[in-house]
mmCIF file of C-alpha atoms in Angstrom:
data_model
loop_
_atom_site.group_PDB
_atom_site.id
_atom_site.type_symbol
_atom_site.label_atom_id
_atom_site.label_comp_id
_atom_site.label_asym_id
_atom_site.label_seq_id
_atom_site.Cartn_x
_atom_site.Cartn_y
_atom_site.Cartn_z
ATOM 1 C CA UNK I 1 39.392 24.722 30.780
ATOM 2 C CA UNK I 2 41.293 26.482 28.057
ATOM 3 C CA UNK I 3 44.348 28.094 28.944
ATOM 4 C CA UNK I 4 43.775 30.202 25.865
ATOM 5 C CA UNK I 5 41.293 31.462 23.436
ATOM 6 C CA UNK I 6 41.878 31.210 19.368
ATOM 7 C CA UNK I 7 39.542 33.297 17.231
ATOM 8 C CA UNK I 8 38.226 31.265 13.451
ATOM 9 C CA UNK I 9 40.421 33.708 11.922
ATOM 10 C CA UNK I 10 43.493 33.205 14.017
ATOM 11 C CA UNK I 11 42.757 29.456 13.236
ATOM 12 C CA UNK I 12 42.664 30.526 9.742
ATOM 13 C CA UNK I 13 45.790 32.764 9.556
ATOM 14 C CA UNK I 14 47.478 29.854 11.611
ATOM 15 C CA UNK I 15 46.815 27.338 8.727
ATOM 16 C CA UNK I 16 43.963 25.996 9.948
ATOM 17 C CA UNK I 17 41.521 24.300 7.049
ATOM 18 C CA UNK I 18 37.490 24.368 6.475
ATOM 19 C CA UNK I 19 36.078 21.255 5.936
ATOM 20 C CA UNK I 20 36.385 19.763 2.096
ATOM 21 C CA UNK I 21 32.096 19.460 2.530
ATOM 22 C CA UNK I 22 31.593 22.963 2.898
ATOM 23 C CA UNK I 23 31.941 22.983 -0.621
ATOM 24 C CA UNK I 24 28.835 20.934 -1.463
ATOM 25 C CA UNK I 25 27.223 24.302 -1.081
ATOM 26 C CA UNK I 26 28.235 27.240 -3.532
ATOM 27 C CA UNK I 27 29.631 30.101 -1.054
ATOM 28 C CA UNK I 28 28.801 28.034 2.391
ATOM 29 C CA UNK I 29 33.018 28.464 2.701
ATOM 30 C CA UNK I 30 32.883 32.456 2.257
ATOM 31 C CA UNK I 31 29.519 32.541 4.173
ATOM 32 C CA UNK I 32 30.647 30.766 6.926
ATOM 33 C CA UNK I 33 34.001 32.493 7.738
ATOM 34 C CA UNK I 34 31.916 35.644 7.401
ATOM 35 C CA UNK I 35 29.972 34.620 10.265
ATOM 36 C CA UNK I 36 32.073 33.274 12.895
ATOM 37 C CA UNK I 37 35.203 34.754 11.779
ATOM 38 C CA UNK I 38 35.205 36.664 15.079
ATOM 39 C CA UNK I 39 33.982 34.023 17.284
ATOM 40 C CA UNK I 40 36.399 32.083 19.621
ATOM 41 C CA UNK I 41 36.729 28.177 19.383
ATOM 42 C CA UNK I 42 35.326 26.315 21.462
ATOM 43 C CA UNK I 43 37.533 23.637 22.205
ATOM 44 C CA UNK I 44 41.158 23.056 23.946
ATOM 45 C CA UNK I 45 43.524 22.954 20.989
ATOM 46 C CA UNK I 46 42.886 24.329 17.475
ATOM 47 C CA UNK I 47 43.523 19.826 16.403
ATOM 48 C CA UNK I 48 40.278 19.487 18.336
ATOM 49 C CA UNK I 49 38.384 22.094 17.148
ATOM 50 C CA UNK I 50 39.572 20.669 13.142
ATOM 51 C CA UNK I 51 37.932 17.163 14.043
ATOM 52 C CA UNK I 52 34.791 18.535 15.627
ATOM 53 C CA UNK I 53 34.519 20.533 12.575
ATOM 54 C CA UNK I 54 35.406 18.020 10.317
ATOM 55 C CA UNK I 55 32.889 15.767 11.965
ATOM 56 C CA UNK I 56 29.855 18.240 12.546
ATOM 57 C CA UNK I 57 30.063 19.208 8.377
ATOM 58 C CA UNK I 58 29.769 15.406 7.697
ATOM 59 C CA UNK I 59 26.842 14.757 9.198
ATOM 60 C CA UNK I 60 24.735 17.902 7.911
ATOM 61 C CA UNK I 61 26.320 19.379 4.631
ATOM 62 C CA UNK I 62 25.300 16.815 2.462
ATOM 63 C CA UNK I 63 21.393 16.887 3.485
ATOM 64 C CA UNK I 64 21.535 20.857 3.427
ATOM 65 C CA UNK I 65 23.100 19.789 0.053
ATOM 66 C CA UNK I 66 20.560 17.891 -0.980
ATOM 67 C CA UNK I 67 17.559 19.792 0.161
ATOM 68 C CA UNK I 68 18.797 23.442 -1.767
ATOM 69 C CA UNK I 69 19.356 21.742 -4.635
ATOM 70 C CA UNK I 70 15.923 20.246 -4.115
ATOM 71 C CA UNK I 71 14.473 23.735 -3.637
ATOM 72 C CA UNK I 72 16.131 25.106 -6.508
ATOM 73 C CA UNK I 73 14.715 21.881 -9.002
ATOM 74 C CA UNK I 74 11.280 23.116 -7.566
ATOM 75 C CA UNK I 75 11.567 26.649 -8.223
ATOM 76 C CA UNK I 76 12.783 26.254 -11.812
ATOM 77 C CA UNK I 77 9.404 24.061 -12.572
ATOM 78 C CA UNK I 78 7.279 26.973 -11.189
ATOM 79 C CA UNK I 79 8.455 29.165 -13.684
ATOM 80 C CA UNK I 80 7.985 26.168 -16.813
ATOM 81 C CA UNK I 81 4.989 24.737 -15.308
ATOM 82 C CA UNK I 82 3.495 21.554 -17.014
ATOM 83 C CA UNK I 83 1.092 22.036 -19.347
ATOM 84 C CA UNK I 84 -2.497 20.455 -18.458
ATOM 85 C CA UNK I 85 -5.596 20.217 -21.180
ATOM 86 C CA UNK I 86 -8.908 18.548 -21.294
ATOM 87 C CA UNK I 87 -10.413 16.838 -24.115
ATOM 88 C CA UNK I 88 -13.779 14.926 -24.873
ATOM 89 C CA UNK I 89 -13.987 11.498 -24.280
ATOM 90 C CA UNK I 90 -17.036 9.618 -25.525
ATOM 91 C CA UNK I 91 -18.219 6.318 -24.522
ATOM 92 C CA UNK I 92 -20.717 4.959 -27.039
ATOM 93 C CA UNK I 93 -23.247 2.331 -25.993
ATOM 94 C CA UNK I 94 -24.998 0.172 -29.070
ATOM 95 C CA UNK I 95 -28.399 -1.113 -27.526
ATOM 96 C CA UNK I 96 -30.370 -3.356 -30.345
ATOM 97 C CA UNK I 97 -34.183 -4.039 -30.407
ATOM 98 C CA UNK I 98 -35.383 -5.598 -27.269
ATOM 99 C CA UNK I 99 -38.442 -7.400 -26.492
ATOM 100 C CA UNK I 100 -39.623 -7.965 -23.236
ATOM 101 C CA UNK I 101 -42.992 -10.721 -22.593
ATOM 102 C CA UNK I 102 -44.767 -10.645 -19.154
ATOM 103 C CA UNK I 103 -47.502 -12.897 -18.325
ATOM 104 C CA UNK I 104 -50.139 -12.012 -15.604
ATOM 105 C CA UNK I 105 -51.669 -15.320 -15.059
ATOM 106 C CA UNK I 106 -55.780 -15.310 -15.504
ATOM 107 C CA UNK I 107 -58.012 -17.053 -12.998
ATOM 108 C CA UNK I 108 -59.045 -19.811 -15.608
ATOM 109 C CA UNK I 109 -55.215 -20.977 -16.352
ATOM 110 C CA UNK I 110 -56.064 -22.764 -19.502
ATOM 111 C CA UNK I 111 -56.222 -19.570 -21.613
ATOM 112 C CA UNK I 112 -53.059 -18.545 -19.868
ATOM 113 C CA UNK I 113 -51.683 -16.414 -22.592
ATOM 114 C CA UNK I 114 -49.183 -13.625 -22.473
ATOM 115 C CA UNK I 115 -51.579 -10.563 -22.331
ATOM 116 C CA UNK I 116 -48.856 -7.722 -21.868
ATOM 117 C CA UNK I 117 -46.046 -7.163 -24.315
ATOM 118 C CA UNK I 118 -43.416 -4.892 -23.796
ATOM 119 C CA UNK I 119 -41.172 -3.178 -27.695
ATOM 120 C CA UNK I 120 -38.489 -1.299 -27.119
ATOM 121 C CA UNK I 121 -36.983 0.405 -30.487
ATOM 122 C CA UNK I 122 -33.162 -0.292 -31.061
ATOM 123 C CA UNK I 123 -31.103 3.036 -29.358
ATOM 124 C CA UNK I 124 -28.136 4.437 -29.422
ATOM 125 C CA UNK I 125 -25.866 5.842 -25.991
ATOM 126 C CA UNK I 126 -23.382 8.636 -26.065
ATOM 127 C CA UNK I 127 -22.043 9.537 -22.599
ATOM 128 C CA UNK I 128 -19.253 12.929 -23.233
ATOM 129 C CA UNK I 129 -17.286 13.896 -20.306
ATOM 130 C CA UNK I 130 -14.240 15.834 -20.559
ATOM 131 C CA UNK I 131 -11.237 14.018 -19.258
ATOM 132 C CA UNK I 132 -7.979 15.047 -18.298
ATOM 133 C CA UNK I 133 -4.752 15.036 -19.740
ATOM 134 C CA UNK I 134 -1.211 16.571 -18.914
ATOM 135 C CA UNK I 135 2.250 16.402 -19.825
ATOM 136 C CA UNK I 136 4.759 14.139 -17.803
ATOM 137 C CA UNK I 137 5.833 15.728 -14.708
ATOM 138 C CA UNK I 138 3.486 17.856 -11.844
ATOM 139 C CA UNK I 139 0.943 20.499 -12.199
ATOM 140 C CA UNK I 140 1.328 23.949 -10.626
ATOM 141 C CA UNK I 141 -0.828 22.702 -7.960
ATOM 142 C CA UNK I 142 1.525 19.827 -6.896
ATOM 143 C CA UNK I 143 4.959 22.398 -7.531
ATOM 144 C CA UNK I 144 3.342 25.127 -5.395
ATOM 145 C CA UNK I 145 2.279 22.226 -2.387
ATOM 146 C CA UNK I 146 6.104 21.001 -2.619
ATOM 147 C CA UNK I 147 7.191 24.661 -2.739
ATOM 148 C CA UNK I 148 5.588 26.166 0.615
ATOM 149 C CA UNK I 149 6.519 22.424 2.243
ATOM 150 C CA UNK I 150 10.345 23.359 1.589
ATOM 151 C CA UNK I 151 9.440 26.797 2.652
ATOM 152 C CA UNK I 152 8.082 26.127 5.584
ATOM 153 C CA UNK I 153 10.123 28.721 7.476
ATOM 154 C CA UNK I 154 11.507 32.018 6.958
ATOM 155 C CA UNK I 155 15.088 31.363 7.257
ATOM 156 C CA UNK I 156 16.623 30.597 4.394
ATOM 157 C CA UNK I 157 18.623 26.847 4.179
ATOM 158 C CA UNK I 158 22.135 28.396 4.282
ATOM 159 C CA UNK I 159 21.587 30.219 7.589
ATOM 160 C CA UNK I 160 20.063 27.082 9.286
ATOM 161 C CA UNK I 161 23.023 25.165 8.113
ATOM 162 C CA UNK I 162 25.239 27.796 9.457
ATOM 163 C CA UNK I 163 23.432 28.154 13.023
ATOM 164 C CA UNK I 164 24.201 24.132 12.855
ATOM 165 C CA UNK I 165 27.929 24.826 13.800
ATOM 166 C CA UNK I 166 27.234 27.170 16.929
ATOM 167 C CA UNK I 167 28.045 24.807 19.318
ATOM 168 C CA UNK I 168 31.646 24.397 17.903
ATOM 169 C CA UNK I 169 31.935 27.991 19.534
ATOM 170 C CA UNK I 170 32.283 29.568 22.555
ATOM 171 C CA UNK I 171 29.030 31.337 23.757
ATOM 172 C CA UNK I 172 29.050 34.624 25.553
ATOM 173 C CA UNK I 173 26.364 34.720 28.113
#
């Protein structure tokens, strides 16, 4: 048990240093003294508190990282959406004269000759459908879907990340 309690900003004032990852995040540094600048460490010594830190930011500040950055590539395509349009194909079939001979065989099979005979004129097939066509990159449809998947809750990134390093505190209960 600690002989002694240190607040983040006694750590601070005493020399103490924020993890180099915090940075990965524009104002995480600013944010995060902001939040627990009044909260005691949780940990013997202020050395053990740095590693647990140091350690803890590691592991998480480059996915937070990641997934803002994400976010933000996301939002900036729902405002420049890709453009979709349709246009006519058409598939053209060529069908020349046909001639079709059937033969319905008489009782007496000697005069067996064809007695039905089937014309057909030459014709011509269009089949028009409209097809689809966009731009590289995703539709609306596909930005929006990506959109409320990285949205899924109401807490914004920054605040989950900073709720990550609660333990590294001591709670009051």
């Amino acid at each position: 048990m600690a002989k002694y309690t240190m607040l983040l900003a006694e750590y601070l004032a005493k020399g103490g240093a924020l993890p180099s990852s915090f940075a990965l995040i524009e104002g995480f540094e600013s944010a995060f003294i902001g939040r627990y600048c009044d909260h005691e460490i949780g940990f013997e010594t202020d050395a053990l508190f740095s590693i647990k830190l140091e350690a803890k930011a590691d592991l998480i500040m480059q996915a937070y990282a990641d997934r803002i950055a994400e976010r933000a590539y996301y939002w900036a395509k729902v405002e420049n959406p890709t453009k979709v349009y349709y246009e006519k194909a058409t598939t053209n079939y060529d069908m020349g004269a046909q001639k079709v001979k059937t033969t319905e065989l008489p009782f007496d099979s000697e005069t067996a000759d064809p007695n039905l005979i089937n014309e057909n004129d030459p014709y011509h097939n269009e089949d028009e459908r409209e097809v689809r066509k966009e731009d590289n990159g995703e539709t609306i449809d596909e930005v929006m879907r990506m959109l409320d998947f990285l949205n899924k809750d109401v807490t914004t990134l920054v605040e989950k990340c900073l709720n990550e390093f609660k333990t590294l505190f001591m709670a009051v209960y």
